[in-house]
PDB file of C-alpha atoms in Angstrom:
ATOM      1  CA  SER A   1      12.798 119.246 -40.863  1.00  0.00           C
ATOM      2  CA  PHE A   2      11.983 122.784 -39.806  1.00  0.00           C
ATOM      3  CA  GLU A   3       8.774 124.810 -39.590  1.00  0.00           C
ATOM      4  CA  VAL A   4       9.056 128.152 -41.500  1.00  0.00           C
ATOM      5  CA  PHE A   5       6.478 130.689 -40.877  1.00  0.00           C
ATOM      6  CA  PRO A   6       5.811 134.179 -42.487  1.00  0.00           C
ATOM      7  CA  PHE A   7       7.615 137.012 -40.663  1.00  0.00           C
ATOM      8  CA  GLY A   8       6.820 137.451 -36.991  1.00  0.00           C
ATOM      9  CA  TYR A   9       6.449 140.986 -35.650  1.00  0.00           C
ATOM     10  CA  ARG A  10      10.215 141.216 -34.801  1.00  0.00           C
ATOM     11  CA  GLU A  11      11.216 140.111 -38.358  1.00  0.00           C
ATOM     12  CA  TYR A  12       8.583 142.465 -39.800  1.00  0.00           C
ATOM     13  CA  LEU A  13      10.236 145.356 -37.987  1.00  0.00           C
ATOM     14  CA  ALA A  14      13.728 144.311 -39.198  1.00  0.00           C
ATOM     15  CA  TYR A  15      12.443 144.085 -42.847  1.00  0.00           C
ATOM     16  CA  THR A  16      10.474 147.286 -42.884  1.00  0.00           C
ATOM     17  CA  GLY A  17      12.633 149.519 -40.667  1.00  0.00           C
ATOM     18  CA  GLU A  18       9.547 150.417 -38.549  1.00  0.00           C
ATOM     19  CA  ARG A  19       9.960 151.215 -34.740  1.00  0.00           C
ATOM     20  CA  PRO A  20       8.314 148.980 -32.184  1.00  0.00           C
ATOM     21  CA  GLY A  21       5.077 150.319 -30.854  1.00  0.00           C
ATOM     22  CA  ALA A  22       1.255 150.274 -31.446  1.00  0.00           C
ATOM     23  CA  LYS A  23       1.511 152.029 -34.755  1.00  0.00           C
ATOM     24  CA  SER A  24       3.885 149.502 -36.278  1.00  0.00           C
ATOM     25  CA  LEU A  25       1.849 146.665 -34.716  1.00  0.00           C
ATOM     26  CA  ARG A  26      -1.301 147.876 -36.520  1.00  0.00           C
ATOM     27  CA  ALA A  27       0.718 147.937 -39.749  1.00  0.00           C
ATOM     28  CA  TYR A  28       1.893 144.415 -39.165  1.00  0.00           C
ATOM     29  CA  LEU A  29      -1.611 143.246 -38.399  1.00  0.00           C
ATOM     30  CA  ASP A  30      -2.689 144.732 -41.757  1.00  0.00           C
ATOM     31  CA  ASP A  31       0.284 143.668 -43.841  1.00  0.00           C
ATOM     32  CA  GLY A  32       1.074 140.163 -42.575  1.00  0.00           C
ATOM     33  CA  GLY A  33       4.492 138.702 -42.940  1.00  0.00           C
ATOM     34  CA  PHE A  34       4.825 137.302 -46.421  1.00  0.00           C
ATOM     35  CA  PRO A  35       8.081 138.865 -47.906  1.00  0.00           C
ATOM     36  CA  GLY A  36       6.639 138.761 -51.472  1.00  0.00           C
ATOM     37  CA  TYR A  37       3.746 141.016 -50.562  1.00  0.00           C
ATOM     38  CA  LEU A  38       5.828 143.347 -48.395  1.00  0.00           C
ATOM     39  CA  ARG A  39       8.201 143.756 -51.372  1.00  0.00           C
ATOM     40  CA  ASP A  40       5.507 144.364 -53.968  1.00  0.00           C
ATOM     41  CA  ARG A  41       2.602 145.609 -51.862  1.00  0.00           C
ATOM     42  CA  SER A  42       0.271 144.017 -54.330  1.00  0.00           C
ATOM     43  CA  ALA A  43      -2.771 142.123 -52.823  1.00  0.00           C
ATOM     44  CA  SER A  44      -2.896 139.968 -55.960  1.00  0.00           C
ATOM     45  CA  VAL A  45       0.271 138.275 -54.706  1.00  0.00           C
ATOM     46  CA  LEU A  46      -1.680 137.002 -51.675  1.00  0.00           C
ATOM     47  CA  ARG A  47      -4.783 136.008 -53.629  1.00  0.00           C
ATOM     48  CA  GLU A  48      -2.686 134.050 -56.172  1.00  0.00           C
ATOM     49  CA  LEU A  49      -0.858 132.484 -53.182  1.00  0.00           C
ATOM     50  CA  LEU A  50      -4.121 131.126 -51.804  1.00  0.00           C
ATOM     51  CA  ARG A  51      -5.096 129.661 -55.237  1.00  0.00           C
ATOM     52  CA  ASP A  52      -1.713 128.081 -55.592  1.00  0.00           C
ATOM     53  CA  ILE A  53      -1.999 126.446 -52.169  1.00  0.00           C
ATOM     54  CA  VAL A  54      -5.363 125.046 -52.871  1.00  0.00           C
ATOM     55  CA  GLU A  55      -4.687 123.870 -56.469  1.00  0.00           C
ATOM     56  CA  ARG A  56      -1.096 122.589 -56.140  1.00  0.00           C
ATOM     57  CA  ASP A  57      -0.328 121.839 -52.380  1.00  0.00           C
ATOM     58  CA  ILE A  58      -3.862 120.364 -51.817  1.00  0.00           C
ATOM     59  CA  ALA A  59      -5.711 119.312 -55.005  1.00  0.00           C
ATOM     60  CA  LEU A  60      -2.757 118.047 -57.043  1.00  0.00           C
ATOM     61  CA  ARG A  61      -1.099 116.316 -54.107  1.00  0.00           C
ATOM     62  CA  HIS A  62      -4.246 114.478 -52.962  1.00  0.00           C
ATOM     63  CA  GLY A  63      -5.761 113.946 -56.348  1.00  0.00           C
ATOM     64  CA  LEU A  64      -8.877 116.026 -55.884  1.00  0.00           C
ATOM     65  CA  ARG A  65     -10.879 116.437 -59.127  1.00  0.00           C
ATOM     66  CA  GLU A  66     -12.404 119.763 -58.145  1.00  0.00           C
ATOM     67  CA  THR A  67     -11.505 122.460 -55.604  1.00  0.00           C
ATOM     68  CA  ARG A  68     -14.787 124.362 -55.006  1.00  0.00           C
ATOM     69  CA  HIS A  69     -15.502 122.861 -51.593  1.00  0.00           C
ATOM     70  CA  VAL A  70     -11.924 123.157 -50.393  1.00  0.00           C
ATOM     71  CA  MET A  71     -11.782 126.771 -51.548  1.00  0.00           C
ATOM     72  CA  ASN A  72     -15.152 127.707 -49.966  1.00  0.00           C
ATOM     73  CA  LEU A  73     -13.991 126.042 -46.698  1.00  0.00           C
ATOM     74  CA  ALA A  74     -10.759 127.983 -46.701  1.00  0.00           C
ATOM     75  CA  LEU A  75     -12.363 131.302 -47.465  1.00  0.00           C
ATOM     76  CA  PHE A  76     -15.002 130.642 -44.764  1.00  0.00           C
ATOM     77  CA  LEU A  77     -12.503 129.821 -42.146  1.00  0.00           C
ATOM     78  CA  LEU A  78     -10.266 132.697 -43.069  1.00  0.00           C
ATOM     79  CA  ALA A  79     -13.136 134.959 -42.682  1.00  0.00           C
ATOM     80  CA  ASN A  80     -14.117 133.563 -39.311  1.00  0.00           C
ATOM     81  CA  THR A  81     -10.782 133.073 -37.557  1.00  0.00           C
ATOM     82  CA  GLY A  82     -10.965 132.349 -33.795  1.00  0.00           C
ATOM     83  CA  GLN A  83     -14.455 130.962 -33.869  1.00  0.00           C
ATOM     84  CA  PRO A  84     -15.224 127.399 -32.799  1.00  0.00           C
ATOM     85  CA  PHE A  85     -16.774 125.216 -35.625  1.00  0.00           C
ATOM     86  CA  SER A  86     -17.560 121.513 -35.376  1.00  0.00           C
ATOM     87  CA  LEU A  87     -17.065 119.449 -38.498  1.00  0.00           C
ATOM     88  CA  GLN A  88     -20.909 118.826 -38.610  1.00  0.00           C
ATOM     89  CA  SER A  89     -21.610 122.691 -38.646  1.00  0.00           C
ATOM     90  CA  LEU A  90     -19.021 123.285 -41.390  1.00  0.00           C
ATOM     91  CA  THR A  91     -20.397 120.523 -43.442  1.00  0.00           C
ATOM     92  CA  LYS A  92     -24.014 121.837 -43.118  1.00  0.00           C
ATOM     93  CA  SER A  93     -23.110 125.520 -43.642  1.00  0.00           C
ATOM     94  CA  LEU A  94     -20.993 124.991 -46.741  1.00  0.00           C
ATOM     95  CA  ALA A  95     -23.070 122.172 -48.275  1.00  0.00           C
ATOM     96  CA  ILE A  96     -20.211 119.706 -48.342  1.00  0.00           C
ATOM     97  CA  PRO A  97     -21.582 116.221 -49.094  1.00  0.00           C
ATOM     98  CA  ALA A  98     -20.218 114.355 -46.092  1.00  0.00           C
ATOM     99  CA  VAL A  99     -18.604 115.080 -42.700  1.00  0.00           C
ATOM    100  CA  ALA A 100     -15.776 112.752 -43.438  1.00  0.00           C
ATOM    101  CA  GLN A 101     -15.027 114.781 -46.591  1.00  0.00           C
ATOM    102  CA  THR A 102     -14.974 118.007 -44.464  1.00  0.00           C
ATOM    103  CA  ALA A 103     -12.652 116.375 -42.081  1.00  0.00           C
ATOM    104  CA  ARG A 104     -10.261 115.493 -44.860  1.00  0.00           C
ATOM    105  CA  TYR A 105     -10.440 118.975 -46.353  1.00  0.00           C
ATOM    106  CA  VAL A 106      -9.666 120.624 -42.882  1.00  0.00           C
ATOM    107  CA  GLU A 107      -6.686 118.261 -42.474  1.00  0.00           C
ATOM    108  CA  HIS A 108      -5.421 119.173 -45.975  1.00  0.00           C
ATOM    109  CA  LEU A 109      -5.670 122.874 -45.200  1.00  0.00           C
ATOM    110  CA  ALA A 110      -3.765 122.365 -41.981  1.00  0.00           C
ATOM    111  CA  ASP A 111      -1.099 120.217 -43.609  1.00  0.00           C
ATOM    112  CA  ALA A 112      -0.562 122.874 -46.269  1.00  0.00           C
ATOM    113  CA  TYR A 113       0.064 125.490 -43.469  1.00  0.00           C
ATOM    114  CA  LEU A 114      -2.909 127.642 -44.607  1.00  0.00           C
ATOM    115  CA  LEU A 115      -4.966 127.273 -41.440  1.00  0.00           C
ATOM    116  CA  VAL A 116      -3.798 126.548 -37.786  1.00  0.00           C
ATOM    117  CA  PRO A 117      -6.400 124.457 -35.774  1.00  0.00           C
ATOM    118  CA  VAL A 118      -6.539 124.972 -32.112  1.00  0.00           C
ATOM    119  CA  PRO A 119      -8.261 122.416 -29.930  1.00  0.00           C
ATOM    120  CA  LYS A 120     -10.154 122.987 -26.703  1.00  0.00           C
ATOM    121  CA  PHE A 121      -8.471 122.318 -23.450  1.00  0.00           C
ATOM    122  CA  SER A 122      -9.823 119.511 -21.342  1.00  0.00           C
ATOM    123  CA  PRO A 123      -8.175 116.953 -18.927  1.00  0.00           C
ATOM    124  CA  SER A 124     -10.382 114.426 -20.719  1.00  0.00           C
ATOM    125  CA  HIS A 125      -8.930 113.143 -24.015  1.00  0.00           C
ATOM    126  CA  LYS A 126     -12.494 112.196 -25.247  1.00  0.00           C
ATOM    127  CA  LYS A 127     -13.744 115.737 -24.652  1.00  0.00           C
ATOM    128  CA  ARG A 128     -10.562 117.211 -26.354  1.00  0.00           C
ATOM    129  CA  VAL A 129     -11.352 115.087 -29.496  1.00  0.00           C
ATOM    130  CA  VAL A 130     -15.005 115.787 -29.788  1.00  0.00           C
ATOM    131  CA  ALA A 131     -15.050 119.546 -28.836  1.00  0.00           C
ATOM    132  CA  PRO A 132     -15.066 122.060 -31.781  1.00  0.00           C
ATOM    133  CA  HIS A 133     -11.770 123.436 -32.867  1.00  0.00           C
ATOM    134  CA  LYS A 134     -10.957 127.067 -33.522  1.00  0.00           C
ATOM    135  CA  TYR A 135      -9.124 127.965 -36.736  1.00  0.00           C
ATOM    136  CA  TYR A 136      -6.603 130.679 -37.465  1.00  0.00           C
ATOM    137  CA  ALA A 137      -4.947 131.957 -40.612  1.00  0.00           C
ATOM    138  CA  ILE A 138      -1.278 131.369 -41.211  1.00  0.00           C
ATOM    139  CA  ASP A 139      -0.869 135.086 -42.016  1.00  0.00           C
ATOM    140  CA  ASN A 140      -3.001 138.183 -41.388  1.00  0.00           C
ATOM    141  CA  GLY A 141      -2.259 139.727 -44.768  1.00  0.00           C
ATOM    142  CA  LEU A 142      -3.347 136.502 -46.556  1.00  0.00           C
ATOM    143  CA  ARG A 143      -6.624 136.581 -44.491  1.00  0.00           C
ATOM    144  CA  ARG A 144      -7.239 140.292 -45.253  1.00  0.00           C
ATOM    145  CA  ALA A 145      -6.566 139.927 -48.958  1.00  0.00           C
ATOM    146  CA  ASN A 146      -8.863 136.900 -49.357  1.00  0.00           C
ATOM    147  CA  SER A 147     -11.637 137.801 -46.887  1.00  0.00           C
ATOM    148  CA  PRO A 148     -11.989 141.618 -46.930  1.00  0.00           C
ATOM    149  CA  GLN A 149     -13.723 143.206 -43.902  1.00  0.00           C
ATOM    150  CA  ALA A 150     -15.810 146.314 -44.028  1.00  0.00           C
ATOM    151  CA  THR A 151     -13.853 147.746 -41.076  1.00  0.00           C
ATOM    152  CA  PRO A 152     -10.585 146.591 -39.718  1.00  0.00           C
ATOM    153  CA  ASP A 153     -11.220 143.845 -37.038  1.00  0.00           C
ATOM    154  CA  TRP A 154      -8.255 144.652 -34.936  1.00  0.00           C
ATOM    155  CA  GLY A 155      -9.198 142.264 -32.119  1.00  0.00           C
ATOM    156  CA  HIS A 156      -9.441 139.259 -34.416  1.00  0.00           C
ATOM    157  CA  ARG A 157      -6.237 140.246 -36.288  1.00  0.00           C
ATOM    158  CA  LEU A 158      -4.315 140.655 -32.975  1.00  0.00           C
ATOM    159  CA  GLU A 159      -5.650 137.376 -31.691  1.00  0.00           C
ATOM    160  CA  ASN A 160      -4.401 135.684 -34.852  1.00  0.00           C
ATOM    161  CA  ALA A 161      -0.984 137.211 -34.561  1.00  0.00           C
ATOM    162  CA  VAL A 162      -0.749 136.088 -30.894  1.00  0.00           C
ATOM    163  CA  LEU A 163      -1.602 132.433 -31.901  1.00  0.00           C
ATOM    164  CA  LEU A 164       1.068 132.452 -34.656  1.00  0.00           C
ATOM    165  CA  GLU A 165       3.647 133.636 -32.190  1.00  0.00           C
ATOM    166  CA  LEU A 166       2.650 130.947 -29.635  1.00  0.00           C
ATOM    167  CA  ARG A 167       3.015 128.329 -32.486  1.00  0.00           C
ATOM    168  CA  ARG A 168       6.502 129.773 -33.236  1.00  0.00           C
ATOM    169  CA  ARG A 169       7.483 129.479 -29.590  1.00  0.00           C
ATOM    170  CA  GLY A 170       6.537 125.809 -29.775  1.00  0.00           C
ATOM    171  CA  PRO A 171       4.401 124.813 -26.659  1.00  0.00           C
ATOM    172  CA  PRO A 172       0.992 123.213 -27.271  1.00  0.00           C
ATOM    173  CA  VAL A 173      -1.792 125.776 -27.473  1.00  0.00           C
ATOM    174  CA  CYS A 174      -5.395 125.247 -26.651  1.00  0.00           C
ATOM    175  CA  TYR A 175      -8.453 127.439 -25.920  1.00  0.00           C
ATOM    176  CA  ALA A 176     -10.703 126.982 -22.868  1.00  0.00           C
ATOM    177  CA  GLY A 177     -14.102 127.777 -21.781  1.00  0.00           C
ATOM    178  CA  GLU A 178     -17.748 126.686 -21.025  1.00  0.00           C
ATOM    179  CA  LYS A 179     -20.391 127.520 -23.604  1.00  0.00           C
ATOM    180  CA  SER A 180     -22.295 130.766 -22.768  1.00  0.00           C
ATOM    181  CA  GLN A 181     -20.344 131.104 -19.427  1.00  0.00           C
ATOM    182  CA  TRP A 182     -16.727 132.013 -20.046  1.00  0.00           C
ATOM    183  CA  GLU A 183     -13.963 131.676 -22.520  1.00  0.00           C
ATOM    184  CA  CYS A 184     -10.101 132.145 -22.513  1.00  0.00           C
ATOM    185  CA  ASP A 185      -8.493 132.709 -25.977  1.00  0.00           C
ATOM    186  CA  PHE A 186      -5.291 130.611 -25.394  1.00  0.00           C
ATOM    187  CA  VAL A 187      -4.026 128.239 -22.686  1.00  0.00           C
ATOM    188  CA  THR A 188      -0.458 126.888 -22.679  1.00  0.00           C
ATOM    189  CA  GLU A 189       1.511 125.154 -19.872  1.00  0.00           C
ATOM    190  CA  THR A 190       2.630 128.507 -18.498  1.00  0.00           C
ATOM    191  CA  GLU A 191       0.176 131.134 -19.581  1.00  0.00           C
ATOM    192  CA  ALA A 192      -3.603 131.817 -19.854  1.00  0.00           C
ATOM    193  CA  ILE A 193      -3.947 134.570 -22.417  1.00  0.00           C
ATOM    194  CA  GLN A 194      -6.939 136.816 -23.424  1.00  0.00           C
ATOM    195  CA  VAL A 195      -6.665 139.027 -26.454  1.00  0.00           C
ATOM    196  CA  CYS A 196      -8.597 142.161 -27.152  1.00  0.00           C
ATOM    197  CA  ALA A 197      -7.832 145.387 -28.988  1.00  0.00           C
ATOM    198  CA  GLU A 198      -8.705 147.446 -25.991  1.00  0.00           C
ATOM    199  CA  LEU A 199      -9.708 146.608 -22.407  1.00  0.00           C
ATOM    200  CA  THR A 200     -12.807 148.710 -21.673  1.00  0.00           C
ATOM    201  CA  PRO A 201     -15.565 148.924 -18.976  1.00  0.00           C
ATOM    202  CA  TYR A 202     -17.777 147.015 -21.482  1.00  0.00           C
ATOM    203  CA  ASN A 203     -15.551 143.949 -21.941  1.00  0.00           C
ATOM    204  CA  ARG A 204     -13.606 144.071 -18.697  1.00  0.00           C
ATOM    205  CA  ASP A 205     -15.614 141.449 -16.725  1.00  0.00           C
ATOM    206  CA  ARG A 206     -15.727 139.003 -19.603  1.00  0.00           C
ATOM    207  CA  GLU A 207     -11.989 139.273 -20.329  1.00  0.00           C
ATOM    208  CA  LEU A 208     -10.913 139.045 -16.710  1.00  0.00           C
ATOM    209  CA  GLY A 209     -13.426 136.368 -15.830  1.00  0.00           C
ATOM    210  CA  GLY A 210     -12.176 134.152 -18.678  1.00  0.00           C
ATOM    211  CA  VAL A 211      -8.516 134.423 -17.908  1.00  0.00           C
ATOM    212  CA  VAL A 212      -9.052 133.813 -14.202  1.00  0.00           C
ATOM    213  CA  ARG A 213     -11.173 130.797 -14.719  1.00  0.00           C
ATOM    214  CA  ALA A 214      -8.517 129.451 -17.076  1.00  0.00           C
ATOM    215  CA  CYS A 215      -5.881 129.833 -14.490  1.00  0.00           C
ATOM    216  CA  ARG A 216      -7.878 127.728 -12.076  1.00  0.00           C
ATOM    217  CA  MET A 217      -7.783 124.689 -14.297  1.00  0.00           C
ATOM    218  CA  PRO A 218      -5.184 122.062 -13.543  1.00  0.00           C
ATOM    219  CA  GLY A 219      -1.652 123.470 -13.813  1.00  0.00           C
ATOM    220  CA  LYS A 220       0.085 126.751 -12.784  1.00  0.00           C
ATOM    221  CA  ARG A 221      -0.327 129.568 -15.199  1.00  0.00           C
ATOM    222  CA  ARG A 222       0.300 133.335 -15.471  1.00  0.00           C
ATOM    223  CA  ALA A 223      -2.782 135.440 -16.270  1.00  0.00           C
ATOM    224  CA  VAL A 224      -2.242 137.773 -19.112  1.00  0.00           C
ATOM    225  CA  ILE A 225      -4.443 140.066 -21.179  1.00  0.00           C
ATOM    226  CA  LEU A 226      -2.840 141.407 -24.408  1.00  0.00           C
ATOM    227  CA  THR A 227      -4.133 144.683 -26.002  1.00  0.00           C
ATOM    228  CA  LEU A 228      -2.777 146.936 -28.736  1.00  0.00           C
ATOM    229  CA  ASP A 229      -1.171 149.381 -26.219  1.00  0.00           C
ATOM    230  CA  GLN A 230      -2.429 149.084 -22.654  1.00  0.00           C
ATOM    231  CA  SER A 231      -0.321 148.284 -19.581  1.00  0.00           C
ATOM    232  CA  GLU A 232      -1.754 147.695 -16.099  1.00  0.00           C
ATOM    233  CA  GLN A 233      -1.470 145.343 -13.127  1.00  0.00           C
ATOM    234  CA  LEU A 234      -4.894 144.115 -11.893  1.00  0.00           C
ATOM    235  CA  GLN A 235      -6.190 141.944  -9.121  1.00  0.00           C
ATOM    236  CA  GLU A 236      -9.252 139.858  -9.922  1.00  0.00           C
ATOM    237  CA  GLU A 237     -10.698 137.401  -7.407  1.00  0.00           C
ATOM    238  CA  GLY A 238      -7.415 137.370  -5.513  1.00  0.00           C
ATOM    239  CA  MET A 239      -5.397 136.597  -8.636  1.00  0.00           C
ATOM    240  CA  ALA A 240      -2.823 138.827 -10.299  1.00  0.00           C
ATOM    241  CA  VAL A 241      -3.555 139.638 -13.927  1.00  0.00           C
ATOM    242  CA  SER A 242      -1.034 141.423 -16.171  1.00  0.00           C
ATOM    243  CA  VAL A 243      -2.393 143.678 -18.917  1.00  0.00           C
ATOM    244  CA  GLU A 244       0.417 144.136 -21.436  1.00  0.00           C
ATOM    245  CA  PRO A 245       0.907 145.849 -24.828  1.00  0.00           C
ATOM    246  CA  ALA A 246       0.882 143.073 -27.444  1.00  0.00           C
ATOM    247  CA  TRP A 247       3.729 144.545 -29.324  1.00  0.00           C
ATOM    248  CA  GLU A 248       5.987 144.097 -26.253  1.00  0.00           C
ATOM    249  CA  TRP A 249       4.871 140.540 -25.780  1.00  0.00           C
ATOM    250  CA  LEU A 250       5.369 139.707 -29.412  1.00  0.00           C
ATOM    251  CA  LEU A 251       8.988 140.944 -29.149  1.00  0.00           C
ATOM    252  CA  GLY A 252       9.520 138.427 -26.365  1.00  0.00           C
ATOM    253  CA  ALA A 253       8.840 140.350 -23.148  1.00  0.00           C
ATOM    254  CA  GLY A 254       6.371 137.665 -22.241  1.00  0.00           C
ATOM    255  CA  LEU A 255       9.049 134.872 -22.287  1.00  0.00           C
TER     256      LEU A 255
END
């Protein structure tokens, strides 16, 4: 069996004829990578796709009598990608009858490749199991069409695209952090990655602090901050931090 994802950034460029760079990356973060949408440019394609996944791949397959809670859960998580949610908080927020029911629905959404759950990194297996997961959309275009934002949330879209590329590359992906202290978006065996649309004086300490602390966890990792179009080599607390344009990293420069 093979995992087949919507187009990555490289495939998007090949399909559309766009040139690599920040401009085409923004277009990719808006469009997503479903060929049907890229061909027709109709948001209804992506809205119908979500309905089909919920009704056919989930409800029909698992014998669900009604899809209201599953659809509400899908829409909520699509609108809040990259945020940690416990099963208890999801159950309460969406008025789902039981936590066990929420757990089944989340598993169904992941099995149908609609959402990608990301666990929290911890050397302790028990802590990994009980810590809240983060959830990402299988496609930015699908997310945008079904959970419209008042203004483009480039940082969240970029974070979602980076997570999907990490999944394509194959290594296990986690997030890391301590509540109200620090957070690192993604941790793999070889990289600790922060993602933001732009590194500014206002978010610099938070982004650098998170990636440095993640690199100090067990293992040896390269510290990386991915932005839309910045490139810089920094030193933070005696550690090298590479600020890279996400469009270059998505094309494989980070491999």
